[in-house]
PDB file of C-alpha atoms in Angstrom:
ATOM      1  CA  LEU A1261     -75.765  49.127  60.241  1.00 55.00           C
ATOM      2  CA  GLU A1262     -73.319  47.147  58.093  1.00 65.00           C
ATOM      3  CA  TRP A1263     -71.979  43.766  58.999  1.00 65.00           C
ATOM      4  CA  TYR A1264     -68.684  42.302  57.901  1.00 62.00           C
ATOM      5  CA  LEU A1265     -67.508  38.543  57.884  1.00 61.00           C
ATOM      6  CA  ILE A1266     -64.015  38.023  58.873  1.00 62.00           C
ATOM      7  CA  SER A1267     -62.369  34.681  58.431  1.00 61.00           C
ATOM      8  CA  LYS A1268     -59.087  33.646  59.742  1.00 65.00           C
ATOM      9  CA  ILE A1269     -56.833  31.127  57.968  1.00 65.00           C
ATOM     10  CA  ASP A1270     -53.547  29.641  59.268  1.00 68.00           C
ATOM     11  CA  LYS A1271     -50.397  30.635  57.124  1.00 67.00           C
ATOM     12  CA  TYR A1272     -49.465  26.871  57.014  1.00 67.00           C
ATOM     13  CA  GLU A1273     -52.766  25.866  55.473  1.00 68.00           C
ATOM     14  CA  VAL A1274     -52.425  28.767  52.910  1.00 64.00           C
ATOM     15  CA  THR A1275     -48.961  27.399  51.973  1.00 72.00           C
ATOM     16  CA  ALA A1276     -49.929  23.703  51.678  1.00 73.00           C
ATOM     17  CA  PRO A1277     -50.516  23.701  48.139  1.00 76.00           C
ATOM     18  CA  VAL A1278     -47.242  25.369  47.376  1.00 75.00           C
ATOM     19  CA  ARG A1279     -45.428  22.823  49.539  1.00 77.00           C
ATOM     20  CA  LYS A1280     -47.055  20.090  47.725  1.00 82.00           C
ATOM     21  CA  VAL A1281     -45.943  21.253  44.439  1.00 80.00           C
ATOM     22  CA  TYR A1282     -42.447  21.513  45.857  1.00 79.00           C
ATOM     23  CA  ARG A1283     -42.508  18.118  47.319  1.00 84.00           C
ATOM     24  CA  ASN A1284     -43.715  16.473  44.013  1.00 81.00           C
ATOM     25  CA  ILE A1285     -40.824  18.451  42.183  1.00 84.00           C
ATOM     26  CA  ALA A1286     -38.324  17.238  44.664  1.00 84.00           C
ATOM     27  CA  ILE A1287     -39.489  13.560  44.247  1.00 86.00           C
ATOM     28  CA  PHE A1288     -39.503  13.862  40.570  1.00 84.00           C
ATOM     29  CA  ILE A1289     -35.905  15.243  40.562  1.00 85.00           C
ATOM     30  CA  ALA A1290     -34.777  12.465  42.848  1.00 86.00           C
ATOM     31  CA  ILE A1291     -36.304   9.805  40.691  1.00 86.00           C
ATOM     32  CA  MET A1292     -34.601  11.296  37.693  1.00 87.00           C
ATOM     33  CA  VAL A1293     -31.229  11.522  39.306  1.00 86.00           C
ATOM     34  CA  ILE A1294     -31.508   7.956  40.319  1.00 86.00           C
ATOM     35  CA  LEU A1295     -32.614   6.867  36.906  1.00 84.00           C
ATOM     36  CA  THR A1296     -29.939   8.933  35.343  1.00 84.00           C
ATOM     37  CA  ALA A1297     -27.202   7.403  37.631  1.00 82.00           C
ATOM     38  CA  ILE A1298     -28.315   3.801  36.807  1.00 80.00           C
ATOM     39  CA  TRP A1299     -28.433   4.560  33.118  1.00 80.00           C
ATOM     40  CA  ALA A1300     -24.894   6.185  33.305  1.00 76.00           C
ATOM     41  CA  TRP A1301     -23.592   3.126  35.258  1.00 74.00           C
ATOM     42  CA  ILE A1302     -25.066   0.725  32.665  1.00 71.00           C
ATOM     43  CA  LEU A1303     -23.779   2.743  29.735  1.00 69.00           C
ATOM     44  CA  SER A1304     -20.258   3.125  31.312  1.00 67.00           C
ATOM     45  CA  ARG A1305     -20.163  -0.534  31.912  1.00 67.00           C
ATOM     46  CA  GLY A1306     -21.081  -1.209  28.266  1.00 65.00           C
ATOM     47  CA  PHE A1307     -17.979   0.862  27.182  1.00 67.00           C
ATOM     48  CA  THR A1308     -15.401   0.043  29.949  1.00 71.00           C
ATOM     49  CA  ARG A1309     -15.964  -3.663  30.188  1.00 74.00           C
ATOM     50  CA  PRO A1310     -14.782  -4.523  26.602  1.00 72.00           C
ATOM     51  CA  ILE A1311     -11.846  -2.222  27.109  1.00 74.00           C
ATOM     52  CA  ILE A1312     -11.008  -3.798  30.374  1.00 75.00           C
ATOM     53  CA  ARG A1313     -11.200  -7.307  28.764  1.00 78.00           C
ATOM     54  CA  GLY A1314      -9.218  -6.201  25.839  1.00 75.00           C
ATOM     55  CA  ILE A1315      -6.481  -4.901  28.262  1.00 76.00           C
ATOM     56  CA  GLU A1316      -6.458  -8.142  30.071  1.00 78.00           C
ATOM     57  CA  MET A1317      -6.268 -10.108  26.824  1.00 80.00           C
ATOM     58  CA  ALA A1318      -3.210  -7.877  25.680  1.00 78.00           C
ATOM     59  CA  GLU A1319      -1.550  -8.740  28.980  1.00 81.00           C
ATOM     60  CA  ALA A1320      -2.096 -12.398  28.633  1.00 81.00           C
ATOM     61  CA  ILE A1321      -0.838 -12.325  25.037  1.00 80.00           C
ATOM     62  CA  SER A1322       2.282 -10.591  26.232  1.00 78.00           C
ATOM     63  CA  HIS A1323       2.996 -13.490  28.636  1.00 78.00           C
ATOM     64  CA  GLY A1324       2.646 -15.995  25.808  1.00 79.00           C
ATOM     65  CA  ASP A1325      -1.056 -16.985  26.321  1.00 80.00           C
ATOM     66  CA  TYR A1326      -2.361 -17.141  22.966  1.00 78.00           C
ATOM     67  CA  ASP A1327      -5.438 -19.216  23.574  1.00 79.00           C
ATOM     68  CA  THR A1328      -7.324 -16.356  25.237  1.00 77.00           C
ATOM     69  CA  GLU A1329     -10.336 -14.799  23.399  1.00 78.00           C
ATOM     70  CA  ILE A1330     -12.902 -12.150  23.962  1.00 76.00           C
ATOM     71  CA  GLU A1331     -16.492 -11.729  22.702  1.00 76.00           C
ATOM     72  CA  ALA A1332     -16.620  -9.909  19.554  1.00 71.00           C
ATOM     73  CA  SER A1333     -20.348  -9.621  18.663  1.00 71.00           C
ATOM     74  CA  ARG A1334     -20.678  -5.723  18.894  1.00 70.00           C
ATOM     75  CA  LYS A1335     -21.182  -3.940  15.696  1.00 74.00           C
ATOM     76  CA  ASP A1336     -19.196  -0.781  16.750  1.00 73.00           C
ATOM     77  CA  GLU A1337     -15.606   0.208  17.272  1.00 75.00           C
ATOM     78  CA  LEU A1338     -15.267  -1.873  20.334  1.00 73.00           C
ATOM     79  CA  GLY A1339     -16.399  -4.784  18.483  1.00 77.00           C
ATOM     80  CA  ASP A1340     -13.810  -4.001  15.753  1.00 80.00           C
ATOM     81  CA  LEU A1341     -11.148  -3.827  18.564  1.00 78.00           C
ATOM     82  CA  SER A1342     -12.064  -7.202  20.041  1.00 80.00           C
ATOM     83  CA  ARG A1343     -12.083  -8.843  16.558  1.00 83.00           C
ATOM     84  CA  SER A1344      -8.701  -7.330  15.924  1.00 84.00           C
ATOM     85  CA  LEU A1345      -7.295  -8.547  19.060  1.00 82.00           C
ATOM     86  CA  ASN A1346      -8.629 -12.145  18.575  1.00 84.00           C
ATOM     87  CA  GLU A1347      -7.076 -12.041  15.138  1.00 86.00           C
ATOM     88  CA  MET A1348      -3.758 -10.898  16.466  1.00 86.00           C
ATOM     89  CA  ALA A1349      -3.846 -13.750  19.075  1.00 86.00           C
ATOM     90  CA  GLY A1350      -4.639 -16.245  16.393  1.00 86.00           C
ATOM     91  CA  ASN A1351      -1.769 -15.034  14.200  1.00 88.00           C
ATOM     92  CA  LEU A1352       0.669 -15.002  17.088  1.00 88.00           C
ATOM     93  CA  LYS A1353      -0.403 -18.479  18.101  1.00 89.00           C
ATOM     94  CA  GLU A1354       0.321 -19.761  14.559  1.00 91.00           C
ATOM     95  CA  THR A1355       3.658 -18.070  14.484  1.00 91.00           C
ATOM     96  CA  ASP A1356       4.685 -19.553  17.790  1.00 90.00           C
ATOM     97  CA  TRP A1357       3.561 -23.047  16.625  1.00 91.00           C
ATOM     98  CA  LEU A1358       5.709 -22.744  13.509  1.00 94.00           C
ATOM     99  CA  LYS A1359       8.723 -21.346  15.482  1.00 94.00           C
ATOM    100  CA  SER A1360       8.579 -23.990  18.319  1.00 93.00           C
ATOM    101  CA  GLY A1361       8.051 -26.812  15.907  1.00 93.00           C
ATOM    102  CA  LYS A1362      11.190 -25.658  13.914  1.00 94.00           C
ATOM    103  CA  GLU A1363      13.046 -25.656  17.005  1.00 93.00           C
ATOM    104  CA  LYS A1364      11.932 -29.103  17.936  1.00 94.00           C
ATOM    105  CA  LEU A1365      12.768 -30.323  14.453  1.00 93.00           C
ATOM    106  CA  ASP A1366      16.219 -28.849  14.560  1.00 91.00           C
ATOM    107  CA  ASP A1367      16.913 -30.562  18.106  1.00 92.00           C
ATOM    108  CA  THR A1368      15.560 -33.735  16.677  1.00 90.00           C
ATOM    109  CA  ILE A1369      17.972 -33.924  13.666  1.00 88.00           C
ATOM    110  CA  ARG A1370      20.907 -32.281  15.309  1.00 88.00           C
ATOM    111  CA  GLY A1371      24.111 -34.529  15.665  1.00 83.00           C
ATOM    112  CA  GLU A1372      25.973 -37.159  13.767  1.00 84.00           C
ATOM    113  CA  LEU A1373      23.242 -39.456  12.376  1.00 85.00           C
ATOM    114  CA  ASP A1374      23.518 -42.001   9.659  1.00 88.00           C
ATOM    115  CA  PRO A1375      20.552 -41.973   7.095  1.00 87.00           C
ATOM    116  CA  ASP A1376      18.578 -44.682   8.765  1.00 88.00           C
ATOM    117  CA  GLU A1377      18.797 -42.957  12.237  1.00 91.00           C
ATOM    118  CA  LEU A1378      17.963 -39.717  10.728  1.00 91.00           C
ATOM    119  CA  ALA A1379      14.925 -41.275   8.880  1.00 91.00           C
ATOM    120  CA  LYS A1380      13.774 -42.684  12.196  1.00 93.00           C
ATOM    121  CA  CYS A1381      14.084 -39.334  14.023  1.00 92.00           C
ATOM    122  CA  CYS A1382      12.347 -37.545  11.321  1.00 93.00           C
ATOM    123  CA  ILE A1383       9.221 -39.839  10.924  1.00 93.00           C
ATOM    124  CA  THR A1384       8.832 -39.999  14.626  1.00 93.00           C
ATOM    125  CA  PHE A1385       8.900 -36.151  14.884  1.00 94.00           C
ATOM    126  CA  PHE A1386       6.466 -35.604  12.033  1.00 94.00           C
ATOM    127  CA  THR A1387       3.878 -38.283  13.262  1.00 93.00           C
ATOM    128  CA  LYS A1388       3.974 -36.427  16.673  1.00 93.00           C
ATOM    129  CA  GLN A1389       3.842 -32.996  15.404  1.00 93.00           C
ATOM    130  CA  PHE A1390       0.968 -33.566  13.204  1.00 92.00           C
ATOM    131  CA  GLU A1391      -0.855 -36.012  15.482  1.00 91.00           C
ATOM    132  CA  ALA A1392      -0.741 -38.582  12.651  1.00 91.00           C
ATOM    133  CA  GLU A1393      -1.649 -42.193  13.492  1.00 90.00           C
ATOM    134  CA  LEU A1394       0.808 -43.795  10.758  1.00 90.00           C
ATOM    135  CA  GLY A1395       4.100 -42.583   9.336  1.00 91.00           C
ATOM    136  CA  ALA A1396       6.650 -43.894   6.966  1.00 92.00           C
ATOM    137  CA  LEU A1397       9.783 -42.400   5.442  1.00 94.00           C
ATOM    138  CA  TYR A1398      11.151 -43.666   2.032  1.00 94.00           C
ATOM    139  CA  LEU A1399      14.622 -42.822   0.869  1.00 94.00           C
ATOM    140  CA  HIS A1400      15.462 -42.208  -2.761  1.00 93.00           C
ATOM    141  CA  LYS A1401      18.337 -44.097  -4.255  1.00 90.00           C
ATOM    142  CA  GLU A1402      19.081 -44.997  -7.974  1.00 86.00           C
ATOM    143  CA  GLY A1403      15.490 -44.203  -8.993  1.00 87.00           C
ATOM    144  CA  LYS A1404      13.771 -46.301  -6.321  1.00 93.00           C
ATOM    145  CA  LEU A1405      12.160 -45.251  -3.097  1.00 94.00           C
ATOM    146  CA  SER A1406      12.887 -47.721  -0.130  1.00 93.00           C
ATOM    147  CA  LEU A1407      11.282 -47.795   3.180  1.00 91.00           C
ATOM    148  CA  SER A1408      13.835 -46.488   5.778  1.00 92.00           C
ATOM    149  CA  ALA A1409      11.809 -46.020   8.927  1.00 91.00           C
ATOM    150  CA  SER A1410       8.056 -46.286   9.972  1.00 88.00           C
ATOM    151  CA  SER A1411       5.663 -45.488  12.841  1.00 85.00           C
ATOM    152  CA  SER A1412       2.721 -47.828  13.661  1.00 81.00           C
ATOM    153  CA  PHE A1413       2.755 -49.882  10.703  1.00 76.00           C
ATOM    154  CA  SER A1414       4.705 -53.038   9.650  1.00 68.00           C
ATOM    155  CA  ASP A1415       5.161 -54.134   6.047  1.00 67.00           C
ATOM    156  CA  ARG A1416       4.481 -57.900   6.627  1.00 69.00           C
ATOM    157  CA  SER A1417       3.443 -58.371   2.894  1.00 71.00           C
ATOM    158  CA  GLY A1418       6.347 -56.432   1.482  1.00 75.00           C
ATOM    159  CA  LYS A1419       3.943 -54.400  -0.615  1.00 82.00           C
ATOM    160  CA  PHE A1420       5.246 -51.080   0.805  1.00 84.00           C
ATOM    161  CA  SER A1421       8.843 -51.865   1.221  1.00 87.00           C
ATOM    162  CA  SER A1422       9.874 -49.928  -2.021  1.00 90.00           C
ATOM    163  CA  PHE A1423       8.234 -47.935  -4.943  1.00 91.00           C
ATOM    164  CA  GLU A1424       9.375 -46.871  -8.145  1.00 92.00           C
ATOM    165  CA  ILE A1425       9.040 -43.326  -9.133  1.00 93.00           C
ATOM    166  CA  GLY A1426       5.628 -42.825 -10.268  1.00 91.00           C
ATOM    167  CA  GLU A1427       4.269 -45.998  -8.447  1.00 90.00           C
ATOM    168  CA  GLY A1428       1.515 -45.660  -5.868  1.00 87.00           C
ATOM    169  CA  MET A1429       0.957 -42.565  -3.915  1.00 88.00           C
ATOM    170  CA  VAL A1430       4.621 -42.519  -2.575  1.00 90.00           C
ATOM    171  CA  GLY A1431       6.067 -42.707  -6.141  1.00 92.00           C
ATOM    172  CA  GLN A1432       3.528 -40.219  -7.492  1.00 92.00           C
ATOM    173  CA  ALA A1433       4.441 -37.625  -5.037  1.00 92.00           C
ATOM    174  CA  ALA A1434       8.080 -38.014  -5.880  1.00 93.00           C
ATOM    175  CA  LEU A1435       7.269 -37.804  -9.707  1.00 93.00           C
ATOM    176  CA  GLU A1436       5.364 -34.546  -9.287  1.00 92.00           C
ATOM    177  CA  GLY A1437       7.479 -33.025  -6.671  1.00 91.00           C
ATOM    178  CA  GLU A1438       4.307 -31.888  -4.760  1.00 91.00           C
ATOM    179  CA  ILE A1439       2.507 -32.706  -1.588  1.00 91.00           C
ATOM    180  CA  LEU A1440      -0.477 -35.012  -2.515  1.00 90.00           C
ATOM    181  CA  SER A1441      -3.401 -35.829  -0.353  1.00 88.00           C
ATOM    182  CA  PHE A1442      -5.723 -38.867  -0.543  1.00 85.00           C
ATOM    183  CA  SER A1443      -8.948 -39.506   1.181  1.00 82.00           C
ATOM    184  CA  GLY A1444     -11.600 -42.181   1.402  1.00 68.00           C
ATOM    185  CA  ALA A1445     -10.893 -45.849   0.673  1.00 55.00           C
ATOM    186  CA  VAL A1446      -7.506 -45.585  -0.667  1.00 60.00           C
ATOM    187  CA  SER A1447      -6.136 -48.705  -2.455  1.00 60.00           C
ATOM    188  CA  MET A1448      -2.671 -49.777  -1.946  1.00 67.00           C
ATOM    189  CA  ALA A1449      -2.323 -47.766   1.242  1.00 74.00           C
ATOM    190  CA  PRO A1450      -0.556 -49.003   4.350  1.00 78.00           C
ATOM    191  CA  LYS A1451      -2.682 -50.166   7.277  1.00 77.00           C
ATOM    192  CA  LEU A1452      -2.387 -48.816  10.766  1.00 77.00           C
ATOM    193  CA  ASN A1453      -1.233 -51.588  13.154  1.00 70.00           C
ATOM    194  CA  TYR A1454      -2.987 -51.069  16.473  1.00 68.00           C
ATOM    195  CA  GLY A1455      -2.008 -54.479  18.117  1.00 64.00           C
ATOM    196  CA  ALA A1456      -5.451 -56.317  17.828  1.00 65.00           C
ATOM    197  CA  GLY A1457      -5.610 -55.706  14.168  1.00 69.00           C
ATOM    198  CA  GLU A1458      -5.029 -53.408  11.095  1.00 74.00           C
ATOM    199  CA  THR A1459      -7.275 -50.757   9.578  1.00 78.00           C
ATOM    200  CA  VAL A1460      -7.119 -48.300   6.669  1.00 79.00           C
ATOM    201  CA  LEU A1461      -6.982 -44.704   7.736  1.00 85.00           C
ATOM    202  CA  PRO A1462      -9.387 -42.071   6.139  1.00 88.00           C
ATOM    203  CA  TYR A1463      -6.512 -39.668   4.991  1.00 90.00           C
ATOM    204  CA  TYR A1464      -3.095 -40.107   3.742  1.00 91.00           C
ATOM    205  CA  MET A1465      -0.486 -37.497   2.535  1.00 92.00           C
ATOM    206  CA  ALA A1466       2.671 -38.186   0.578  1.00 92.00           C
ATOM    207  CA  VAL A1467       5.190 -35.372   1.122  1.00 93.00           C
ATOM    208  CA  PRO A1468       8.363 -35.225  -1.150  1.00 94.00           C
ATOM    209  CA  ILE A1469      11.615 -34.170   0.529  1.00 93.00           C
ATOM    210  CA  ILE A1470      13.251 -32.080  -1.999  1.00 92.00           C
ATOM    211  CA  SER A1471      16.075 -29.567  -2.003  1.00 88.00           C
ATOM    212  CA  ASP A1472      17.404 -27.660  -5.048  1.00 88.00           C
ATOM    213  CA  GLU A1473      15.267 -29.938  -7.216  1.00 87.00           C
ATOM    214  CA  ILE A1474      17.026 -33.041  -5.870  1.00 91.00           C
ATOM    215  CA  LEU A1475      14.731 -35.735  -4.463  1.00 93.00           C
ATOM    216  CA  ALA A1476      15.990 -37.171  -1.154  1.00 93.00           C
ATOM    217  CA  GLY A1477      12.918 -39.227  -0.164  1.00 93.00           C
ATOM    218  CA  VAL A1478       9.161 -38.996   0.516  1.00 95.00           C
ATOM    219  CA  ILE A1479       7.316 -38.895   3.828  1.00 94.00           C
ATOM    220  CA  LEU A1480       4.043 -40.816   4.010  1.00 93.00           C
ATOM    221  CA  LEU A1481       1.491 -39.898   6.813  1.00 93.00           C
ATOM    222  CA  GLY A1482      -1.782 -41.501   7.674  1.00 90.00           C
ATOM    223  CA  ALA A1483      -4.191 -39.778   9.871  1.00 90.00           C
ATOM    224  CA  LYS A1484      -8.086 -39.626  10.991  1.00 89.00           C
ATOM    225  CA  ARG A1485      -8.171 -36.064   9.746  1.00 89.00           C
ATOM    226  CA  SER A1486      -6.616 -33.903   6.896  1.00 88.00           C
ATOM    227  CA  LEU A1487      -3.655 -31.574   7.563  1.00 88.00           C
ATOM    228  CA  THR A1488      -4.444 -28.060   8.302  1.00 90.00           C
ATOM    229  CA  ASP A1489      -3.175 -25.091   6.149  1.00 91.00           C
ATOM    230  CA  LEU A1490      -0.817 -24.330   9.021  1.00 92.00           C
ATOM    231  CA  GLU A1491       0.724 -27.747   9.088  1.00 92.00           C
ATOM    232  CA  MET A1492       1.133 -27.709   5.415  1.00 91.00           C
ATOM    233  CA  LYS A1493       2.847 -24.410   5.758  1.00 93.00           C
ATOM    234  CA  PHE A1494       5.285 -25.996   8.347  1.00 94.00           C
ATOM    235  CA  LEU A1495       6.178 -28.776   5.892  1.00 91.00           C
ATOM    236  CA  GLU A1496       6.905 -26.248   3.001  1.00 89.00           C
ATOM    237  CA  GLN A1497       9.034 -24.111   5.252  1.00 91.00           C
ATOM    238  CA  ASN A1498      11.141 -27.066   6.743  1.00 91.00           C
ATOM    239  CA  LEU A1499      11.396 -29.886   4.352  1.00 90.00           C
ATOM    240  CA  ALA A1500      14.273 -28.453   2.230  1.00 88.00           C
ATOM    241  CA  ASN A1501      16.535 -28.261   5.607  1.00 88.00           C
ATOM    242  CA  VAL A1502      15.649 -32.024   6.158  1.00 89.00           C
ATOM    243  CA  ALA A1503      16.460 -33.014   2.660  1.00 90.00           C
ATOM    244  CA  ILE A1504      20.009 -31.531   2.805  1.00 88.00           C
ATOM    245  CA  LEU A1505      20.939 -33.950   5.588  1.00 87.00           C
ATOM    246  CA  PHE A1506      20.023 -37.034   3.583  1.00 83.00           C
TER     247      PHE A1506
END
């Protein structure tokens, strides 16, 4: 007599391990898809955001807004693009400042003006254009430079009413025919008159007005800061036109 043991197992129980494996695989795939999507979103923002900002900056520049600037800390091609846009905006801003300044100067000196009126218009313009605290314009006649117009200083002592060629900072600029800058405690410098008193400014600049090697006069400016290279460029570009009118 032979005996047999027969056990019955439900199909669901048999396939449970397989289903568990499938479930784990599905969960893993879902997690990878989510992580990949997040990574792709972050990566795309890293590329598209600088491009969008560059487009916005280009649009701002096209409308005359040259003060806008974008971050350029990246070390890749997008960083190079950002730096190029910033540099372009800076160059356009300087060009616009030079152009608009020349137009203002032309408007200031246009018309029938005698030398004294022209001198007053010029010194008023240059002190405002360069944000200077003090200004004076000396006209050259018969080897002497005489004060014709001033802004924010009065020559009560008479020490600054006239200069010989080569005398003081004004005469020295006329002698050398070059823009001269002075800083620190400048002796023989006119003082700023601010109502309650007078004070010597930290920076002075003597600018000869010359056209075709003929000296018309000298502009003296006093300020709390030195002039920038851009402001110096403006002077070099426009002084000859001013000299012709005197």
